C-alpha positions as MATLAB code, in Angstrom:
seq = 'XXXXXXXXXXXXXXXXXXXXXXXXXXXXXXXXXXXXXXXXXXXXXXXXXXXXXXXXXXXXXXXXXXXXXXXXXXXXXXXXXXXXXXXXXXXXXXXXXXXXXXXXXXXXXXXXXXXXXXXXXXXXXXXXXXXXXXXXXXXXXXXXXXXXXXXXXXXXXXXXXXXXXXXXXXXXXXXXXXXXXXXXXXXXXXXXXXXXXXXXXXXXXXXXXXXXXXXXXXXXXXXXXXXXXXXXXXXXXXXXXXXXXXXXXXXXXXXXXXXXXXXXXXXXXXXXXXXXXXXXXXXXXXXXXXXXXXXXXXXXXXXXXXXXXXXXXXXXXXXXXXXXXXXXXXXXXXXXXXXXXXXXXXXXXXXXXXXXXXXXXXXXXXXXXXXXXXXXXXXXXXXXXXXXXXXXXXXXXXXXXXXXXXXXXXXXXXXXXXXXXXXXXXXXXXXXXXXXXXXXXXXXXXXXXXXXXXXXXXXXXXXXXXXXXXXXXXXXXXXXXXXXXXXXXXXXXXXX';
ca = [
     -41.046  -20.089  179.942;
     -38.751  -17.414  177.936;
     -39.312  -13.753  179.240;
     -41.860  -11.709  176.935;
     -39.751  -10.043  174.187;
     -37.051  -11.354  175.120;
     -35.336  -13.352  172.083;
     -34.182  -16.865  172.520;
     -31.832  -19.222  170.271;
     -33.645  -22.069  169.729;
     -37.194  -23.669  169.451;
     -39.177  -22.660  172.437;
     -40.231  -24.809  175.329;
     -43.886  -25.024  174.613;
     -46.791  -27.874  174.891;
     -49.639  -28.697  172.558;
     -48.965  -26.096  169.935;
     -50.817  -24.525  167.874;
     -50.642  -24.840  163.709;
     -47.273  -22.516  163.198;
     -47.901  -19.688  160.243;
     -46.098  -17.410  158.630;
     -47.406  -13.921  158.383;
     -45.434  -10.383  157.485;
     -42.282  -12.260  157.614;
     -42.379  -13.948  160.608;
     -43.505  -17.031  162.002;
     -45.990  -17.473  164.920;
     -47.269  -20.112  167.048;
     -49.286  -20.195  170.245;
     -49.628  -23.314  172.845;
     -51.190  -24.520  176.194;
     -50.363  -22.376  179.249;
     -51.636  -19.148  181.413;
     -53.785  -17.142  178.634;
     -52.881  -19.189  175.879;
     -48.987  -17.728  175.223;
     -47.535  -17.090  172.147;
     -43.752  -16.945  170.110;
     -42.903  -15.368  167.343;
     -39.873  -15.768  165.211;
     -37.831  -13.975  162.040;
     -36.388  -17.289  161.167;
     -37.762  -20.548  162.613;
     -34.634  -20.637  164.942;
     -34.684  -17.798  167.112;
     -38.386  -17.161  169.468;
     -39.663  -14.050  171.573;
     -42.168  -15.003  173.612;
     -45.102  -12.405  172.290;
     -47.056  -12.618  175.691;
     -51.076  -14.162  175.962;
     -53.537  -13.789  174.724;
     -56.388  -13.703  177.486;
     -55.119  -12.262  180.907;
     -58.298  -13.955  182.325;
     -60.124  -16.087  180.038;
     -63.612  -14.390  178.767;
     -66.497  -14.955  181.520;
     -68.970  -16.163  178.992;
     -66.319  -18.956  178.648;
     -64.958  -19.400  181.711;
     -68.841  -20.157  183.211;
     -69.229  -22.901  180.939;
     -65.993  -24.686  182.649;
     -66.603  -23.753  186.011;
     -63.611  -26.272  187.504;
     -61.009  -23.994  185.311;
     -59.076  -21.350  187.245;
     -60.197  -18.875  185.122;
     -56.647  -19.001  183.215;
     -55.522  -22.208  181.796;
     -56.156  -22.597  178.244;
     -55.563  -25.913  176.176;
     -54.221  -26.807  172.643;
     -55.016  -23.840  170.920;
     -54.976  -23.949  166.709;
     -54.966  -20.342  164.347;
     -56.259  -19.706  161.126;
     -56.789  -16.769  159.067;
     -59.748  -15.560  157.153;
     -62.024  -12.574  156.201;
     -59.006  -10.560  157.265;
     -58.663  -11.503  161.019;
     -56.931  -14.398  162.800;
     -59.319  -16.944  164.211;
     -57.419  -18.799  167.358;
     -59.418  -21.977  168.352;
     -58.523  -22.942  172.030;
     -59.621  -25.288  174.772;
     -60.934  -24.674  178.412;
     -61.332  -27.853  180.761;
     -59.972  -29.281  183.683;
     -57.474  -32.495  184.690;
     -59.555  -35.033  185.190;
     -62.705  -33.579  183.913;
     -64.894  -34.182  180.605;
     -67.301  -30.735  180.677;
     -64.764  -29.127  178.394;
     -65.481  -26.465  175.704;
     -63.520  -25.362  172.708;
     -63.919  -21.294  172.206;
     -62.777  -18.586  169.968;
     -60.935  -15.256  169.474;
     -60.704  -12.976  166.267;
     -57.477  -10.641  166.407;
     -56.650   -8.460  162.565;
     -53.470   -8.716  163.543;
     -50.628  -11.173  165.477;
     -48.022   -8.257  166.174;
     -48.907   -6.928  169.818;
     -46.951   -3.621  168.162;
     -49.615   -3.034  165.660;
     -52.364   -0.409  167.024;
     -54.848   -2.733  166.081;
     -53.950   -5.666  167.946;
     -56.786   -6.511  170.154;
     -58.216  -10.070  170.860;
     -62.079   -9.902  170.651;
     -64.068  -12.966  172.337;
     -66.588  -14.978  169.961;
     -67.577  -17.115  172.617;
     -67.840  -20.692  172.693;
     -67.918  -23.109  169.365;
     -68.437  -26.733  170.326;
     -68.648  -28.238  173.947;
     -69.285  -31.172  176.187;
     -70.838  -31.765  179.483;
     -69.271  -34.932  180.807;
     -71.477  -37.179  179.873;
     -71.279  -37.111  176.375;
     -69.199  -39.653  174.080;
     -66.735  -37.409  174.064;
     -63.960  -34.320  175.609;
     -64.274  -31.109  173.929;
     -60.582  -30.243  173.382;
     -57.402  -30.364  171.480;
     -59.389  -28.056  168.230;
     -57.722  -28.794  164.904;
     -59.311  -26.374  162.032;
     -59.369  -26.633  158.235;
     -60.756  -24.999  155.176;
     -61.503  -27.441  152.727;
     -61.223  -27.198  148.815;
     -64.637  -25.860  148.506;
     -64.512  -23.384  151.529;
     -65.805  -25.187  153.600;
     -64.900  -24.946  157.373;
     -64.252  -27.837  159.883;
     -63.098  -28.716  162.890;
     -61.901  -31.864  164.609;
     -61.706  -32.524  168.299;
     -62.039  -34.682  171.212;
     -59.566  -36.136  174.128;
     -59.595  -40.051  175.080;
     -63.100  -40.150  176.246;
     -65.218  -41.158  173.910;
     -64.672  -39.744  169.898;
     -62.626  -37.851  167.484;
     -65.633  -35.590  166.717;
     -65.704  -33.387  163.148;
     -67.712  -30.723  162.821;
     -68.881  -28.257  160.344;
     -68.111  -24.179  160.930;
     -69.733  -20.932  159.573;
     -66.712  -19.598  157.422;
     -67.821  -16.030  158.022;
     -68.581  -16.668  162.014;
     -65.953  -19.233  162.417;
     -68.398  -20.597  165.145;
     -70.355  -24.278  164.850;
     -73.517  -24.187  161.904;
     -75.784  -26.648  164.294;
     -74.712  -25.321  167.548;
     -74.917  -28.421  170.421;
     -74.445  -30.909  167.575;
     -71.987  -33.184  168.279;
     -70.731  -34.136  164.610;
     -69.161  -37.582  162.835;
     -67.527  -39.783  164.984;
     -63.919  -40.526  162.697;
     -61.435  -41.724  165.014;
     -61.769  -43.702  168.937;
     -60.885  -41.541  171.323;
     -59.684  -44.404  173.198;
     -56.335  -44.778  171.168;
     -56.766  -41.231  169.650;
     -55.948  -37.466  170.693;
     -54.816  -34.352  169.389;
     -56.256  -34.237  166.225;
     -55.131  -32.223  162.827;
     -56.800  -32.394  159.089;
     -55.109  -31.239  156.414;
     -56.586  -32.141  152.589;
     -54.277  -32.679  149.767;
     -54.824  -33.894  146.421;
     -58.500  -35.050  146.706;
     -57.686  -36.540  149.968;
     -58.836  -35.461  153.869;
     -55.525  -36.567  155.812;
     -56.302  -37.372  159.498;
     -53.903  -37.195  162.213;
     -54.036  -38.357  165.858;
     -51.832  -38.556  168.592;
     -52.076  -42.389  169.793;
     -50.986  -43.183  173.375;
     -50.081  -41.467  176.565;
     -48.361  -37.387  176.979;
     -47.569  -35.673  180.012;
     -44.801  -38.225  181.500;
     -41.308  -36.364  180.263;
     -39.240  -38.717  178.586;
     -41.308  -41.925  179.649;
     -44.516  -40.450  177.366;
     -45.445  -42.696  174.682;
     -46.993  -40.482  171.962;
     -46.632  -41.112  168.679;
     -48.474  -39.580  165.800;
     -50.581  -41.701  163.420;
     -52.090  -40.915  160.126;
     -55.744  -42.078  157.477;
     -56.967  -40.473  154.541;
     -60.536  -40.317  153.267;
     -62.110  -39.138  149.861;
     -64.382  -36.995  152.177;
     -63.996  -34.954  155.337;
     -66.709  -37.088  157.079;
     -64.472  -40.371  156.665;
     -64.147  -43.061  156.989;
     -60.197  -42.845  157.716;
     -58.632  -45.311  156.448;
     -54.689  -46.704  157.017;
     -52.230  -47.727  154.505;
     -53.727  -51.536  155.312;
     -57.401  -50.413  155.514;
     -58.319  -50.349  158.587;
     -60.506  -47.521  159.913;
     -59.276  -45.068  162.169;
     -63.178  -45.160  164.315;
     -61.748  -48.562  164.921;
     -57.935  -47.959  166.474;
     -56.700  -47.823  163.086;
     -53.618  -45.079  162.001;
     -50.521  -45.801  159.871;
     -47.511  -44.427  161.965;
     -46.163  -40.622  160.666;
     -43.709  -40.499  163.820;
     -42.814  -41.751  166.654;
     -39.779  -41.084  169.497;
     -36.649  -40.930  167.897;
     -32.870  -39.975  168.939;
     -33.312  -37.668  171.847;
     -36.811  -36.970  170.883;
     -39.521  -38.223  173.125;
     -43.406  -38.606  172.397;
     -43.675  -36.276  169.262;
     -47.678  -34.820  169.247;
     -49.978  -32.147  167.640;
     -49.022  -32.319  164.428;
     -49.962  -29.206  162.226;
     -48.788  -28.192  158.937;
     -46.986  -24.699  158.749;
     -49.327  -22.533  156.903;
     -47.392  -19.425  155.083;
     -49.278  -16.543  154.617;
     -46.627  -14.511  152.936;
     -46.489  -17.013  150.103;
     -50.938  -17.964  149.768;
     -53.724  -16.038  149.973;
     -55.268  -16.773  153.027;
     -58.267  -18.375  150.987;
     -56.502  -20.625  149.150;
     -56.645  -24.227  150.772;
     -53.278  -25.222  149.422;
     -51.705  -21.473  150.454;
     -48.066  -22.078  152.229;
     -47.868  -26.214  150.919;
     -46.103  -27.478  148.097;
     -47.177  -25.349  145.221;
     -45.266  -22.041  146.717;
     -42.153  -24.036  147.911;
     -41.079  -26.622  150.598;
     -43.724  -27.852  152.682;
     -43.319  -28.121  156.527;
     -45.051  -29.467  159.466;
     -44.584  -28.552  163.276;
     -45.236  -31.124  166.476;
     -43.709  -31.308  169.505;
     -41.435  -33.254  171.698;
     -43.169  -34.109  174.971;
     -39.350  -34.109  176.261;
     -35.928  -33.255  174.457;
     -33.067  -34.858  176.191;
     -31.026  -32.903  175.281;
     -32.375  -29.597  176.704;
     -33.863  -30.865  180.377;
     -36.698  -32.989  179.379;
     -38.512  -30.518  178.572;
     -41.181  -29.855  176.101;
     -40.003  -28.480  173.113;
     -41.357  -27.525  169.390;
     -40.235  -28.431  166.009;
     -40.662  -28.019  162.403;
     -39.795  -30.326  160.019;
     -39.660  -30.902  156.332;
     -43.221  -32.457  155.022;
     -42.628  -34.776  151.915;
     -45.047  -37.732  150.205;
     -44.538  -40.882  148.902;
     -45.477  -41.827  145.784;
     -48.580  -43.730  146.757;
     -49.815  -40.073  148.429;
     -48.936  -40.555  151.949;
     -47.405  -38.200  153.837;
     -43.750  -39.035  155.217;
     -41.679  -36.696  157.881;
     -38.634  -35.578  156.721;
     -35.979  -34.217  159.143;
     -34.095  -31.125  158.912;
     -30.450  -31.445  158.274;
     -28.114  -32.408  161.304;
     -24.234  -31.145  161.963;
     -22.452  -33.211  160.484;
     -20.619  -34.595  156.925;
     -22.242  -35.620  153.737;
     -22.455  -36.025  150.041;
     -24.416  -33.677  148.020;
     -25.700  -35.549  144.838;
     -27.480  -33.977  141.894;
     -30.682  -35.266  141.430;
     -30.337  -34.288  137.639;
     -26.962  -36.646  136.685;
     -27.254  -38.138  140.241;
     -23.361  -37.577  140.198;
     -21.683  -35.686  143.492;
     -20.217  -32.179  144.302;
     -16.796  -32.125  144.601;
     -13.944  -29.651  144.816;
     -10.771  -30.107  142.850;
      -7.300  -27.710  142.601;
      -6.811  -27.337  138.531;
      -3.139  -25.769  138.180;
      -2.643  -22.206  138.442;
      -3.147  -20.371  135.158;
      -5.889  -23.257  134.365;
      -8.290  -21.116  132.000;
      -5.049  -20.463  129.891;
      -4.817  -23.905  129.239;
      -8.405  -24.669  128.655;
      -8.748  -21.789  126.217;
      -6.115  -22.946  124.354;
      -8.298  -26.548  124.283;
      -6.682  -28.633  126.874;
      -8.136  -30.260  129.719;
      -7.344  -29.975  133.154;
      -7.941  -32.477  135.768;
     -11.031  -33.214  134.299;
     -12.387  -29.448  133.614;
     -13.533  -29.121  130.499;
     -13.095  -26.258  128.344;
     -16.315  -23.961  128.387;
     -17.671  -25.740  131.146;
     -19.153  -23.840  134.162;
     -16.085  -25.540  135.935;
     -13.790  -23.843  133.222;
     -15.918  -20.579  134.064;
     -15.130  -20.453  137.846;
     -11.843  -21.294  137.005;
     -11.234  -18.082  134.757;
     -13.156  -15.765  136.809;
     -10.268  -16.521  139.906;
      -7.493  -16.278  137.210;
      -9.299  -12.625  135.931;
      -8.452  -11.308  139.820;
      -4.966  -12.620  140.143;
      -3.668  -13.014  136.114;
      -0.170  -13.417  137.482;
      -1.300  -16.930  139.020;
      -0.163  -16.399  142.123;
      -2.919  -18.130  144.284;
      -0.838  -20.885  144.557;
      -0.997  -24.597  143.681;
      -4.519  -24.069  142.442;
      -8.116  -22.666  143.142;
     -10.820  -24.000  144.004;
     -13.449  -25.571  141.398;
     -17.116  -26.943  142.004;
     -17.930  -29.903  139.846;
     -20.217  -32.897  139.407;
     -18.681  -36.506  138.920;
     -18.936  -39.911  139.938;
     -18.788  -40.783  144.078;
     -15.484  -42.306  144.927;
     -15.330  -41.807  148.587;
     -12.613  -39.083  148.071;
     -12.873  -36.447  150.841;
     -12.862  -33.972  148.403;
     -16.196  -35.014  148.049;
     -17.576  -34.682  151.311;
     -19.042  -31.558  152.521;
     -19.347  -30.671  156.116;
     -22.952  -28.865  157.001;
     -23.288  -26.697  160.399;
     -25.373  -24.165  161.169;
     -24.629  -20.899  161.387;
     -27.607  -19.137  163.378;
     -30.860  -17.371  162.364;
     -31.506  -20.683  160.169;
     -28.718  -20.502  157.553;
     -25.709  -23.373  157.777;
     -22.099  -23.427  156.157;
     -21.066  -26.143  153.629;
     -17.022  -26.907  153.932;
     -15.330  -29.150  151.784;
     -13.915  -31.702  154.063;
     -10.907  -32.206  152.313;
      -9.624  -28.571  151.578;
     -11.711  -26.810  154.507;
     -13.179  -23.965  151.482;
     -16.494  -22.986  152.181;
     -19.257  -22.661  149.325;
     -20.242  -19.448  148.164;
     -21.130  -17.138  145.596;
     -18.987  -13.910  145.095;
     -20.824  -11.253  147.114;
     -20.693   -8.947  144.216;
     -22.112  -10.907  141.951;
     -26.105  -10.322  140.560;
     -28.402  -12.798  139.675;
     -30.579  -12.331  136.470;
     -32.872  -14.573  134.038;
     -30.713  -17.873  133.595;
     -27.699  -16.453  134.684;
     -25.029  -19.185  135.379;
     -23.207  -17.619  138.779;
     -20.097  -19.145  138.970;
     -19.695  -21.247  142.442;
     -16.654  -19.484  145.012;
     -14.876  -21.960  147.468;
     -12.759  -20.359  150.196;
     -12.083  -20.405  153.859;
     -14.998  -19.262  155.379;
     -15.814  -15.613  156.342;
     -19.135  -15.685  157.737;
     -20.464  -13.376  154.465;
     -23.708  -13.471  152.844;
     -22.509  -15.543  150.065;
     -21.525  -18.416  152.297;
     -24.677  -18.844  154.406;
     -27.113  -21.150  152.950;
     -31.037  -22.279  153.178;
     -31.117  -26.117  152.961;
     -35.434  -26.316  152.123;
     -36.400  -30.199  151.054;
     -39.427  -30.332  148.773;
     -42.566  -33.006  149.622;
     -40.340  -35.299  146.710;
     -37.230  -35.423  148.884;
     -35.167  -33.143  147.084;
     -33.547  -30.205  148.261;
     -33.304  -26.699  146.929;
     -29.689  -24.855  148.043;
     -30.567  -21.594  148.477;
     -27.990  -18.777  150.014;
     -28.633  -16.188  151.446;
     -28.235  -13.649  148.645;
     -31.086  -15.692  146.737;
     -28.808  -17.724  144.425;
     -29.545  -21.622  144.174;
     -27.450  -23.939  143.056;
     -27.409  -25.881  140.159;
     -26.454  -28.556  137.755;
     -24.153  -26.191  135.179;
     -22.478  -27.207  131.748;
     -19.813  -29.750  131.063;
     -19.967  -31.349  134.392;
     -19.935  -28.203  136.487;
     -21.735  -26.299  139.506;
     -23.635  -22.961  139.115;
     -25.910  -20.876  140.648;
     -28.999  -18.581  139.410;
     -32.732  -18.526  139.731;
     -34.613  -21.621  141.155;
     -36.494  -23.645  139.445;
     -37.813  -26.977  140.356;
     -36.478  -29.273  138.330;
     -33.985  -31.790  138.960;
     -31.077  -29.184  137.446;
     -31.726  -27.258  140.853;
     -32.348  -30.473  143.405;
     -30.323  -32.070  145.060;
     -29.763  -35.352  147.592;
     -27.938  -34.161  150.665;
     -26.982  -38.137  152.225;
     -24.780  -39.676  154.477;
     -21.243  -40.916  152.366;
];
C-alpha cells in the first residue's frame, strides 16, 4: 500500500474498488482494506493514497459483525447527493455470512478541506447467516426517476436489490431483504447502471482472491425495470446463472471484477442519472485486476473506455497501448499521413499548381504557408512537414507511433520522419477556427501532448493539451479547433 500523500505513477494497488468519480478536478476512489482507504488522482495516472476513512469502524456497526476486528471494511461504493458524499461499505468476516452493509456521509472528499469529516449513518441492509443471502459487495444507483437502489450479496444465496430513502440514503423497509435478480452461486460483486430505458446488471462470475490463478470474469443483463428479470444477449435470466460476458482475463490481466462506471461530477449535476456518461463526453468504467503480471501479481485498478454496440449492449474498450498505428478519419475513413512538399511549396500552390498532392487552399496548403511565412527564404530544407488525409497504402509515412508521456497525455510520431504532432504553442483557438497541424521533432511542449478519449461509438476524439482537437480540414487536409462530435472530429486509431 502507497504511503499517505505520497504520489505514485501508476494505477494503485487496490482490491474491490469502489465506483471511481470525478469531483473538483480530481478523481477519487476508495477500496477494501484497514478503514476503508482511499486514492486520489489529478489525472487518472498518477494516485496519493488520501488515507481511511474509519480509524476504527463505528461501534453501532462494528456490534452487528461481532467476528470483524473492528477494522476491516469490504467493497465499498460512493455516490453523491443532497450535497454530501454517501460511501456504502461492507463489514463481515472470511468465512462468515452475518455481514452488514453500512454508511458514511462526508460534504467533502479532500481531507484538506475544513469540512472534511466522515459522519456514521449506521447500518443499511444486513444478514444474519442464515438468510438466502451475504450482505456485502454494495453497488448504488439513482435511477431516472430518483429513485435510489442498491444491489448486494456474496455467493451465498442472492443478488439482493433493494430500495433506499434518497434523502437518508438508508433502506425504506428496514430488515427487508428485497428482489432476488441474480444466483449468488455464480454471481458476486454487483454494479447497476441504467441507460437508455434499460437497468444494466453486472456480476462478477467465478472465484477472486487466488493472484494470477483467480478466475473472475465480469458478466452483464439488462431489464426494462430495476426489479428484473436480467436477461442475457440469448435470454436467459441472470436469477438462473445467466450473464453475457463484458470481460474476462486478458494479456497480463488476471480476473478483472467490480465493475463501476466513472461518474464525473465536474461535468453532471450530481442529480442527473446520466451526469459524467456519454452525453458530457467519453464514457469510462473502472474494475480491477485481481493480479497484474506485470507489476508482482498484485491487485491493481483500471479504467477503461465504456462504448455500446448497436443492439445497446455495453462493450469494454481498452485504452491505447505503446505502440504503432494508423489514425483513420471516421469522416472520409481515409488515413493521416505526413508528406515533405518542396521548399517554397505555398509559392507554387498560390500560383495554382499542385504539389505532391496538396491542393491549393487546402488546410494542407495552409500549414504549408504558415512554415514558409517563418522562414520565406526556404531554407528548412528539402521540405516541411504537412498533415493530410488519403488513401492507406502501408507507407510508413502513414504510421504514427503513440507513447505516453505521463500525467495521462501520449506523443504521436510519424514513423517514417520521427516529427511529432502538434499545434503551434502560440496559436488560439476560436469559433471554427481551422488551426493548422505542426509536425516536428518532439519537444515535450504543450502542443505535442495529447488526450486520446474514445466515445461509447468507438471513435476517438484527439484532444491536446492546449484544448485543440483534431479534425477532418479542407481539400484533403488535417486541422484543429473546437470539438464537436461528429465524424469531422473522430477518428479510428487501429493497428496497420
Amino acid at each position: 500500500m502507497a504511503p499517505i500523500g505520497v504520489p505514485v505513477a501508476g494505477m494503485p494497488f487496490v482490491h474491490d474498488p469502489s465506483t471511481v468519480v470525478r469531483w473538483k478536478g480530481r478523481y477519487w476512489v476508495f477500496s477494501t482494506g484497514r478503514g476503508a482507504p482511499f486514492y486520489s488522482s489529478p489525472d487518472g495516472a498518477t494516485w496519493t493514497r488520501e488515507g481511511s476513512v474509519w480509524e476504527q469502524i463505528p461501534e453501532d456497526v462494528h456490534a452487528a459483525v461481532p467476528k470483524n476486528n473492528g477494522v476491516d471494511v469490504w467493497a465499498p461504493d460512493v455516490i453523491r447527493m443532497n450535497g454530501e458524499f454517501y460511501l456504502y461499505y461492507a463489514v463481515s468476516s472470511w468465512g462468515s455470512f452475518q455481514s452488514v452493509v453500512a454508511l458514511a456521509t462526508n460534504p467533502t472528499l479532500d481531507p484538506k478541506d475544513p469540512d472534511y469529516k466522515w459522519t456514521d449513518r449506521g447500518v443499511v441492509v444486513s444478514s444474519t447467516g442464515t438468510d438466502d443471502l451475504n450482505a456485502i459487495d454494495p453497488g448504488v444507483m439513482k435511477g431516472p426517476d430518483g429513485r435510489l437502489w442498491i444491489c448486494y450479496g456474496s455467493y451465498h444465496g442472492s443478488i439482493r436489490v433493494t430500495e433506499l430513502d434518497p434523502k437518508t440514503g438508508l433502506a425504506k423497509e428496514p430488515g427487508k431483504l428485497g428482489a432476488a435478480i441474480a444466483t449468488a452461486r455464480e454471481s458476486e460483486a454487483s454494479d447497476l447502471i441504467y441507460r437508455d430505458g434499460y437497468y444494466y446488471l453486472f456480476v462478477n462470475h467465478n472465484s477472486c482472491c487466488k493472484g494470477k490463478n483467480s478466475e473472475y470474469n465480469i458478466r452483464v443483463g439488462r431489464a426494462k425495470d430495476v426489479l428484473g428479470p436480467y436477461v442475457d444477449k440469448h435470454g436467459r435470466t441472470m436469477a438462473e446463472g445467466g450473464g453475457s460476458l463484458f470481460l474476462a482475463a486478458h494479456d497480463y490481466r488476471i480476473g478483472p471484477g467490480h465493475f463501476g462506471r466513472v461518474v464525473d461530477y465536474d461535468s453532471g449535476d450530481e442529480n442527473d442519472v446520466e451526469a459524467g456518461s456519454e452525453i458530457y463526453g467519453a464514457e469510462r468504467f473502472s474494475v480491477h485486476y485481481e493480479a497484474d503480471t506485470t507489476r508482482g501479481n498484485r491487485s491493481v485498478l483500471d479504467m477503461r473506455p465504456l462504448l455500446w454496440s448497436t443492439d445497446g449492449w455495453p462493450v469494454a474498450g481498452d485504452n491505447v497501448a505503446e505502440g504503432t498505428y494508423q489514425i483513420v478519419s471516421r469522416m472520409s475513413e481515409n488515413t493521416l499521413e505526413e508528406i515533405k512538399p518542396p521548399a517554397n511549396v505555398a509559392t507554387a500552390l498560390n500560383a495554382g499548381a499542385t504539389a505532391q498532392g496538396v491542393s491549393p487552399g487546402s488546410a494542407a496548403a495552409a500549414a504549408a504557408a504558415r512554415v514558409e511565412e517563418t522562414n520565406p527564404a526556404g531554407d528548412a530544407g528539402p521540405g516541411v512537414g504537412v498533415a493530410r488525409l488519403t488513401r492507406y497504402l502501408t507507407l510508413d509515412n502513414q504510421k504514427w507511433t503513440i507513447a505516453p508521456t505521463g500525467n495521462g497525455f501520449y506523443k504521436i510520431v510519424n514513423a517514417q520522419t520521427g516529427d511529432a504532432l502538434g499545434e503551434n504553442s502560440d496559436a488560439a483557438i476560436a469559433v471554427d477556427a481551422a488551426i493548422p497541424v505542426t509536425l516536428k521533432p518532439y519537444s515535450g511542449e504543450k502542443g505535442q501532448m495529447w488526450h486520446l478519449d474514445q466515445f461509447p461509438d468507438g471513435g476517438w476524439r484527439i484532444r491536446n493539451r492546449m484544448g485543440a482537437s483534431l479534425r477532418m480540414g479542407e481539400g484533403g487536409g488535417a486541422a484543429l479547433g473546437n470539438f464537436m462530435r461528429d465524424d469531422v472530429h473522430l477518428w479510428a486509431i487501429t493497428t496497420p
